[in-house]
């Protein structure tokens, strides 16, 4: 009985739209108009989907586009934990369905080395504390994808077993995943969550060039920064055995080698 309850997700308020500019934007508007702080917005398509770092998230019919309201007890400086928690939770739920999804730092869900989905967390802050967060998730289900992307329906068609029967089941799986990630963060803490996130991170051991120096990805910090260590111990008398990069300062790309922006 307990495990059945654990895997049931009943959003307090569910808003479903045919087409919106962005489910994140729509949820912020609903919240402003007094909607429940844990509301969920789902749309069939988005006309101005928002991606990370101000990019556009192309959102034709066939994909999953949803946003979830969360009120975490978190300082603004720790807001990236919500993205780490959601990425881990969603990947872990899909893996329970036999879909071997990994995480590409910081917020990409990957399948067979290609992008399956992404997460965009937005926050409102007062006195250094998050007062409201909106976690937006886009997953490629049956929508067309670029060369570096993959859609789950086509991938499943090539498998002997189709664990996800359609967009509705994918929606439920993603909502349960977000909930389990946030529960893990709030109940078990960032150290436990981070070790689970790192278990699914595809970048560990990856070699990256930073200013022409070859480094290796060795981890991610509790604030979501990428930890890179260098083989050389000294450079022009400056010791630089390791660095920490904030999300958005480097693109690991979908190739083996990486470049600094
Ligand atoms: C990324 O750049 O990888 C993050 C993409 C996040 C896209 C989702 S789709 C639902 C929600 N609404 C938005 O406008 N963006 C997020």
Tab-separated table of C-alpha atoms and ligand atoms in Angstrom:
chain	number	residue	atom	x	y	z
A	1	UNK	CA	0.000	0.000	0.000
A	2	UNK	CA	2.777	2.379	0.962
A	3	UNK	CA	4.609	1.827	-2.317
A	4	UNK	CA	1.380	2.405	-4.279
A	5	UNK	CA	0.973	5.747	-2.546
A	6	UNK	CA	4.606	6.648	-3.213
A	7	UNK	CA	4.048	6.300	-6.940
A	8	UNK	CA	0.776	8.182	-7.117
A	9	UNK	CA	1.065	11.833	-8.053
A	10	UNK	CA	-1.999	13.994	-7.587
A	11	UNK	CA	-1.214	17.631	-8.327
A	12	UNK	CA	-3.327	19.972	-6.231
A	13	UNK	CA	-4.355	21.886	-9.331
A	14	UNK	CA	-3.842	20.765	-12.916
A	15	UNK	CA	-4.159	23.241	-15.822
A	16	UNK	CA	-4.111	21.756	-19.317
A	17	UNK	CA	-3.832	23.961	-22.429
A	18	UNK	CA	-3.820	23.329	-26.151
A	19	UNK	CA	-1.240	26.034	-26.879
A	20	UNK	CA	0.576	28.556	-24.683
A	21	UNK	CA	3.699	30.673	-25.236
A	22	UNK	CA	5.473	28.815	-22.404
A	23	UNK	CA	4.101	26.593	-19.615
A	24	UNK	CA	6.565	28.271	-17.202
A	25	UNK	CA	5.258	31.697	-18.159
A	26	UNK	CA	1.630	30.531	-17.894
A	27	UNK	CA	2.230	29.034	-14.462
A	28	UNK	CA	3.833	32.279	-13.214
A	29	UNK	CA	0.750	34.164	-14.429
A	30	UNK	CA	-1.638	31.706	-12.735
A	31	UNK	CA	0.368	31.972	-9.500
A	32	UNK	CA	0.156	35.747	-9.652
A	33	UNK	CA	-3.620	35.412	-10.051
A	34	UNK	CA	-3.790	33.294	-6.881
A	35	UNK	CA	-3.434	29.702	-8.143
A	36	UNK	CA	-2.236	27.023	-5.740
A	37	UNK	CA	1.542	27.189	-5.247
A	38	UNK	CA	1.908	23.524	-6.275
A	39	UNK	CA	-0.103	23.859	-9.486
A	40	UNK	CA	0.884	22.001	-12.633
A	41	UNK	CA	0.580	23.382	-16.177
A	42	UNK	CA	0.709	21.111	-19.226
A	43	UNK	CA	0.443	22.187	-22.866
A	44	UNK	CA	0.165	20.289	-26.153
A	45	UNK	CA	2.483	22.823	-27.753
A	46	UNK	CA	4.367	26.015	-26.894
A	47	UNK	CA	4.894	28.959	-29.198
A	48	UNK	CA	7.777	30.559	-27.224
A	49	UNK	CA	9.173	27.686	-25.149
A	50	UNK	CA	12.020	28.783	-22.907
A	51	UNK	CA	15.307	26.875	-22.750
A	52	UNK	CA	18.343	27.341	-20.533
A	53	UNK	CA	20.589	30.405	-20.960
A	54	UNK	CA	17.855	32.340	-22.783
A	55	UNK	CA	17.616	29.843	-25.628
A	56	UNK	CA	14.353	28.898	-27.297
A	57	UNK	CA	12.852	25.469	-26.691
A	58	UNK	CA	11.178	24.485	-29.963
A	59	UNK	CA	7.903	22.895	-28.857
A	60	UNK	CA	5.721	21.367	-31.587
A	61	UNK	CA	2.849	18.957	-30.901
A	62	UNK	CA	4.034	15.511	-29.844
A	63	UNK	CA	6.413	16.597	-27.090
A	64	UNK	CA	5.782	16.820	-23.370
A	65	UNK	CA	5.768	20.360	-21.982
A	66	UNK	CA	4.984	20.795	-18.318
A	67	UNK	CA	5.700	23.080	-15.382
A	68	UNK	CA	5.317	22.339	-11.695
A	69	UNK	CA	5.074	24.858	-8.860
A	70	UNK	CA	7.209	24.154	-5.797
A	71	UNK	CA	7.781	26.051	-2.550
A	72	UNK	CA	11.107	24.722	-1.280
A	73	UNK	CA	12.902	25.728	1.905
A	74	UNK	CA	16.005	26.824	0.055
A	75	UNK	CA	18.296	29.816	-0.141
A	76	UNK	CA	18.466	31.488	-3.532
A	77	UNK	CA	22.151	30.512	-3.819
A	78	UNK	CA	21.089	26.847	-3.650
A	79	UNK	CA	18.368	27.097	-6.290
A	80	UNK	CA	20.252	24.841	-8.701
A	81	UNK	CA	19.518	21.966	-6.313
A	82	UNK	CA	15.964	21.931	-7.658
A	83	UNK	CA	17.277	21.218	-11.149
A	84	UNK	CA	19.661	18.507	-9.893
A	85	UNK	CA	16.789	16.934	-7.915
A	86	UNK	CA	14.372	17.006	-10.850
A	87	UNK	CA	16.936	15.653	-13.319
A	88	UNK	CA	17.797	12.777	-10.998
A	89	UNK	CA	14.149	12.032	-10.118
A	90	UNK	CA	12.955	11.944	-13.737
A	91	UNK	CA	15.953	9.899	-14.941
A	92	UNK	CA	15.525	7.432	-12.061
A	93	UNK	CA	11.795	6.953	-12.806
A	94	UNK	CA	12.467	6.359	-16.511
A	95	UNK	CA	15.215	3.893	-15.600
A	96	UNK	CA	12.699	2.009	-13.450
A	97	UNK	CA	10.713	1.587	-16.686
A	98	UNK	CA	13.804	0.039	-18.320
A	99	UNK	CA	14.771	3.197	-20.234
A	100	UNK	CA	18.448	3.808	-19.510
A	101	UNK	CA	18.351	7.579	-19.280
A	102	UNK	CA	21.430	9.417	-18.026
A	103	UNK	CA	22.083	13.023	-17.044
A	104	UNK	CA	24.370	15.406	-18.938
A	105	UNK	CA	25.543	18.261	-16.731
A	106	UNK	CA	23.788	20.245	-15.643
A	107	UNK	CA	20.184	19.731	-16.754
A	108	UNK	CA	19.944	17.478	-19.803
A	109	UNK	CA	18.299	14.062	-19.883
A	110	UNK	CA	20.140	11.868	-22.366
A	111	UNK	CA	19.428	8.550	-24.029
A	112	UNK	CA	22.039	6.754	-26.114
A	113	UNK	CA	24.200	9.903	-26.038
A	114	UNK	CA	21.472	12.156	-27.440
A	115	UNK	CA	19.255	14.770	-25.820
A	116	UNK	CA	15.898	13.415	-24.680
A	117	UNK	CA	14.819	16.407	-22.623
A	118	UNK	CA	15.752	19.371	-20.493
A	119	UNK	CA	14.810	21.208	-17.330
A	120	UNK	CA	14.438	24.927	-16.718
A	121	UNK	CA	13.958	26.021	-13.107
A	122	UNK	CA	12.892	29.597	-12.405
A	123	UNK	CA	12.585	31.167	-8.951
A	124	UNK	CA	11.171	34.161	-7.105
A	125	UNK	CA	13.341	35.289	-4.213
A	126	UNK	CA	12.756	37.430	-1.130
A	127	UNK	CA	15.508	38.244	1.401
A	128	UNK	CA	17.759	35.604	-0.098
A	129	UNK	CA	15.129	32.843	0.255
A	130	UNK	CA	13.209	31.186	-2.560
A	131	UNK	CA	9.523	32.001	-2.089
A	132	UNK	CA	8.285	30.168	-5.192
A	133	UNK	CA	9.892	27.995	-7.835
A	134	UNK	CA	8.621	26.776	-11.200
A	135	UNK	CA	10.248	23.640	-12.573
A	136	UNK	CA	9.724	23.339	-16.334
A	137	UNK	CA	10.375	20.081	-18.149
A	138	UNK	CA	10.411	19.352	-21.870
A	139	UNK	CA	10.724	15.747	-23.077
A	140	UNK	CA	10.874	14.585	-26.691
A	141	UNK	CA	8.098	12.027	-27.087
A	142	UNK	CA	6.842	11.999	-30.685
A	143	UNK	CA	7.993	15.446	-31.846
A	144	UNK	CA	10.693	15.891	-34.496
A	145	UNK	CA	14.169	16.399	-33.005
A	146	UNK	CA	17.506	17.767	-34.285
A	147	UNK	CA	20.442	15.440	-35.024
A	148	UNK	CA	21.718	15.631	-31.453
A	149	UNK	CA	18.268	14.771	-30.063
A	150	UNK	CA	16.236	11.604	-29.663
A	151	UNK	CA	12.523	11.024	-29.208
A	152	UNK	CA	11.294	8.390	-26.816
A	153	UNK	CA	8.465	6.985	-28.923
A	154	UNK	CA	10.756	6.177	-31.876
A	155	UNK	CA	13.404	4.768	-29.546
A	156	UNK	CA	10.820	2.527	-27.846
A	157	UNK	CA	9.594	1.279	-31.257
A	158	UNK	CA	13.030	-0.276	-31.762
A	159	UNK	CA	12.882	-2.035	-28.378
A	160	UNK	CA	11.294	-5.407	-27.574
A	161	UNK	CA	9.168	-3.844	-24.800
A	162	UNK	CA	7.329	-0.499	-24.743
A	163	UNK	CA	7.179	0.530	-21.085
A	164	UNK	CA	5.684	4.003	-21.689
A	165	UNK	CA	2.341	3.640	-23.450
A	166	UNK	CA	1.836	7.295	-24.404
A	167	UNK	CA	2.128	10.949	-23.432
A	168	UNK	CA	-0.186	10.505	-20.439
A	169	UNK	CA	1.972	7.816	-18.911
A	170	UNK	CA	5.101	9.832	-19.665
A	171	UNK	CA	3.508	12.830	-17.912
A	172	UNK	CA	2.744	10.768	-14.833
A	173	UNK	CA	6.268	9.313	-14.810
A	174	UNK	CA	7.834	12.780	-15.041
A	175	UNK	CA	5.593	14.221	-12.294
A	176	UNK	CA	6.398	11.306	-9.987
A	177	UNK	CA	10.082	11.781	-10.860
A	178	UNK	CA	10.050	15.489	-9.938
A	179	UNK	CA	8.219	14.715	-6.704
A	180	UNK	CA	10.664	11.949	-5.750
A	181	UNK	CA	13.653	14.203	-6.506
A	182	UNK	CA	12.281	17.061	-4.396
A	183	UNK	CA	11.381	14.596	-1.611
A	184	UNK	CA	14.922	13.209	-1.686
A	185	UNK	CA	16.391	16.720	-1.462
A	186	UNK	CA	14.132	17.834	1.398
A	187	UNK	CA	14.136	14.595	3.405
A	188	UNK	CA	17.573	13.037	2.785
A	189	UNK	CA	19.551	16.170	1.998
A	190	UNK	CA	21.843	17.428	-0.725
A	191	UNK	CA	24.702	14.949	-0.051
A	192	UNK	CA	22.472	11.936	-0.660
A	193	UNK	CA	20.798	13.569	-3.645
A	194	UNK	CA	24.140	14.585	-5.167
A	195	UNK	CA	25.573	11.089	-4.923
A	196	UNK	CA	22.482	9.722	-6.721
A	197	UNK	CA	22.775	12.465	-9.371
A	198	UNK	CA	26.483	11.660	-9.875
A	199	UNK	CA	25.663	7.956	-10.329
A	200	UNK	CA	23.607	8.900	-13.409
A	201	UNK	CA	25.936	11.642	-14.719
A	202	UNK	CA	27.353	10.668	-18.121
A	203	UNK	CA	30.165	13.262	-17.980
A	204	UNK	CA	32.287	11.795	-15.186
A	205	UNK	CA	35.774	11.065	-16.582
A	206	UNK	CA	35.099	13.149	-19.711
A	207	UNK	CA	38.084	15.171	-20.934
A	208	UNK	CA	37.570	18.878	-21.540
A	209	UNK	CA	39.804	21.687	-22.790
A	210	UNK	CA	39.800	24.853	-20.707
A	211	UNK	CA	42.016	27.596	-22.188
A	212	UNK	CA	43.954	24.888	-24.076
A	213	UNK	CA	44.562	22.876	-20.901
A	214	UNK	CA	43.259	19.355	-20.786
A	215	UNK	CA	41.185	18.569	-17.712
A	216	UNK	CA	38.933	15.781	-16.541
A	217	UNK	CA	35.389	16.069	-15.190
A	218	UNK	CA	35.507	14.639	-11.674
A	219	UNK	CA	32.240	15.792	-10.129
A	220	UNK	CA	29.564	18.385	-9.451
A	221	UNK	CA	29.293	20.520	-6.311
A	222	UNK	CA	26.250	20.934	-4.065
A	223	UNK	CA	25.475	24.171	-5.916
A	224	UNK	CA	25.637	22.516	-9.309
A	225	UNK	CA	29.112	23.687	-10.360
A	226	UNK	CA	31.194	21.363	-12.545
A	227	UNK	CA	34.402	20.156	-10.872
A	228	UNK	CA	37.310	19.726	-13.290
A	229	UNK	CA	40.789	18.567	-12.305
A	230	UNK	CA	43.981	19.088	-14.318
A	231	UNK	CA	46.895	16.706	-14.576
A	232	UNK	CA	49.452	19.508	-14.350
A	233	UNK	CA	50.081	20.801	-10.896
A	234	UNK	CA	51.750	24.068	-11.805
A	235	UNK	CA	51.500	26.462	-14.701
A	236	UNK	CA	53.773	29.523	-14.842
A	237	UNK	CA	54.172	29.191	-11.075
A	238	UNK	CA	50.386	29.353	-10.635
A	239	UNK	CA	48.967	26.220	-9.111
A	240	UNK	CA	45.782	25.240	-10.905
A	241	UNK	CA	45.074	21.623	-10.100
A	242	UNK	CA	41.317	22.074	-10.343
A	243	UNK	CA	38.525	24.499	-11.154
A	244	UNK	CA	34.797	24.795	-10.571
A	245	UNK	CA	32.576	26.081	-13.375
A	246	UNK	CA	29.093	27.479	-12.938
A	247	UNK	CA	26.268	26.155	-15.125
A	248	UNK	CA	26.203	28.075	-18.381
A	249	UNK	CA	29.923	28.935	-18.494
A	250	UNK	CA	30.916	25.863	-20.523
A	251	UNK	CA	29.105	23.655	-23.007
A	252	UNK	CA	29.980	19.982	-22.778
A	253	UNK	CA	28.155	19.414	-26.055
A	254	UNK	CA	27.208	16.065	-27.469
A	255	UNK	CA	30.702	15.332	-28.787
A	256	UNK	CA	33.699	13.847	-27.036
A	257	UNK	CA	35.767	17.035	-26.894
A	258	UNK	CA	34.453	20.240	-25.406
A	259	UNK	CA	35.140	23.914	-25.731
A	260	UNK	CA	34.869	26.896	-23.464
A	261	UNK	CA	32.320	29.481	-24.650
B	1	LIG	C1	16.876	23.203	-21.705
B	1	LIG	O1	17.281	24.205	-22.318
B	1	LIG	O2	17.440	22.117	-21.817
B	1	LIG	C2	15.659	23.319	-20.814
B	1	LIG	C3	14.402	23.232	-21.615
B	1	LIG	C4	13.154	23.332	-20.772
B	1	LIG	C5	11.909	23.331	-21.638
B	1	LIG	C6	10.657	23.244	-20.833
B	1	LIG	S1	9.251	22.859	-21.829
B	1	LIG	C7	8.192	23.193	-20.509
B	1	LIG	C8	8.753	24.393	-19.774
B	1	LIG	N1	8.248	25.605	-20.359
B	1	LIG	C9	9.205	26.312	-20.951
B	1	LIG	O3	9.030	27.379	-21.565
B	1	LIG	N2	10.378	25.699	-20.813
B	1	LIG	C10	10.255	24.481	-20.053
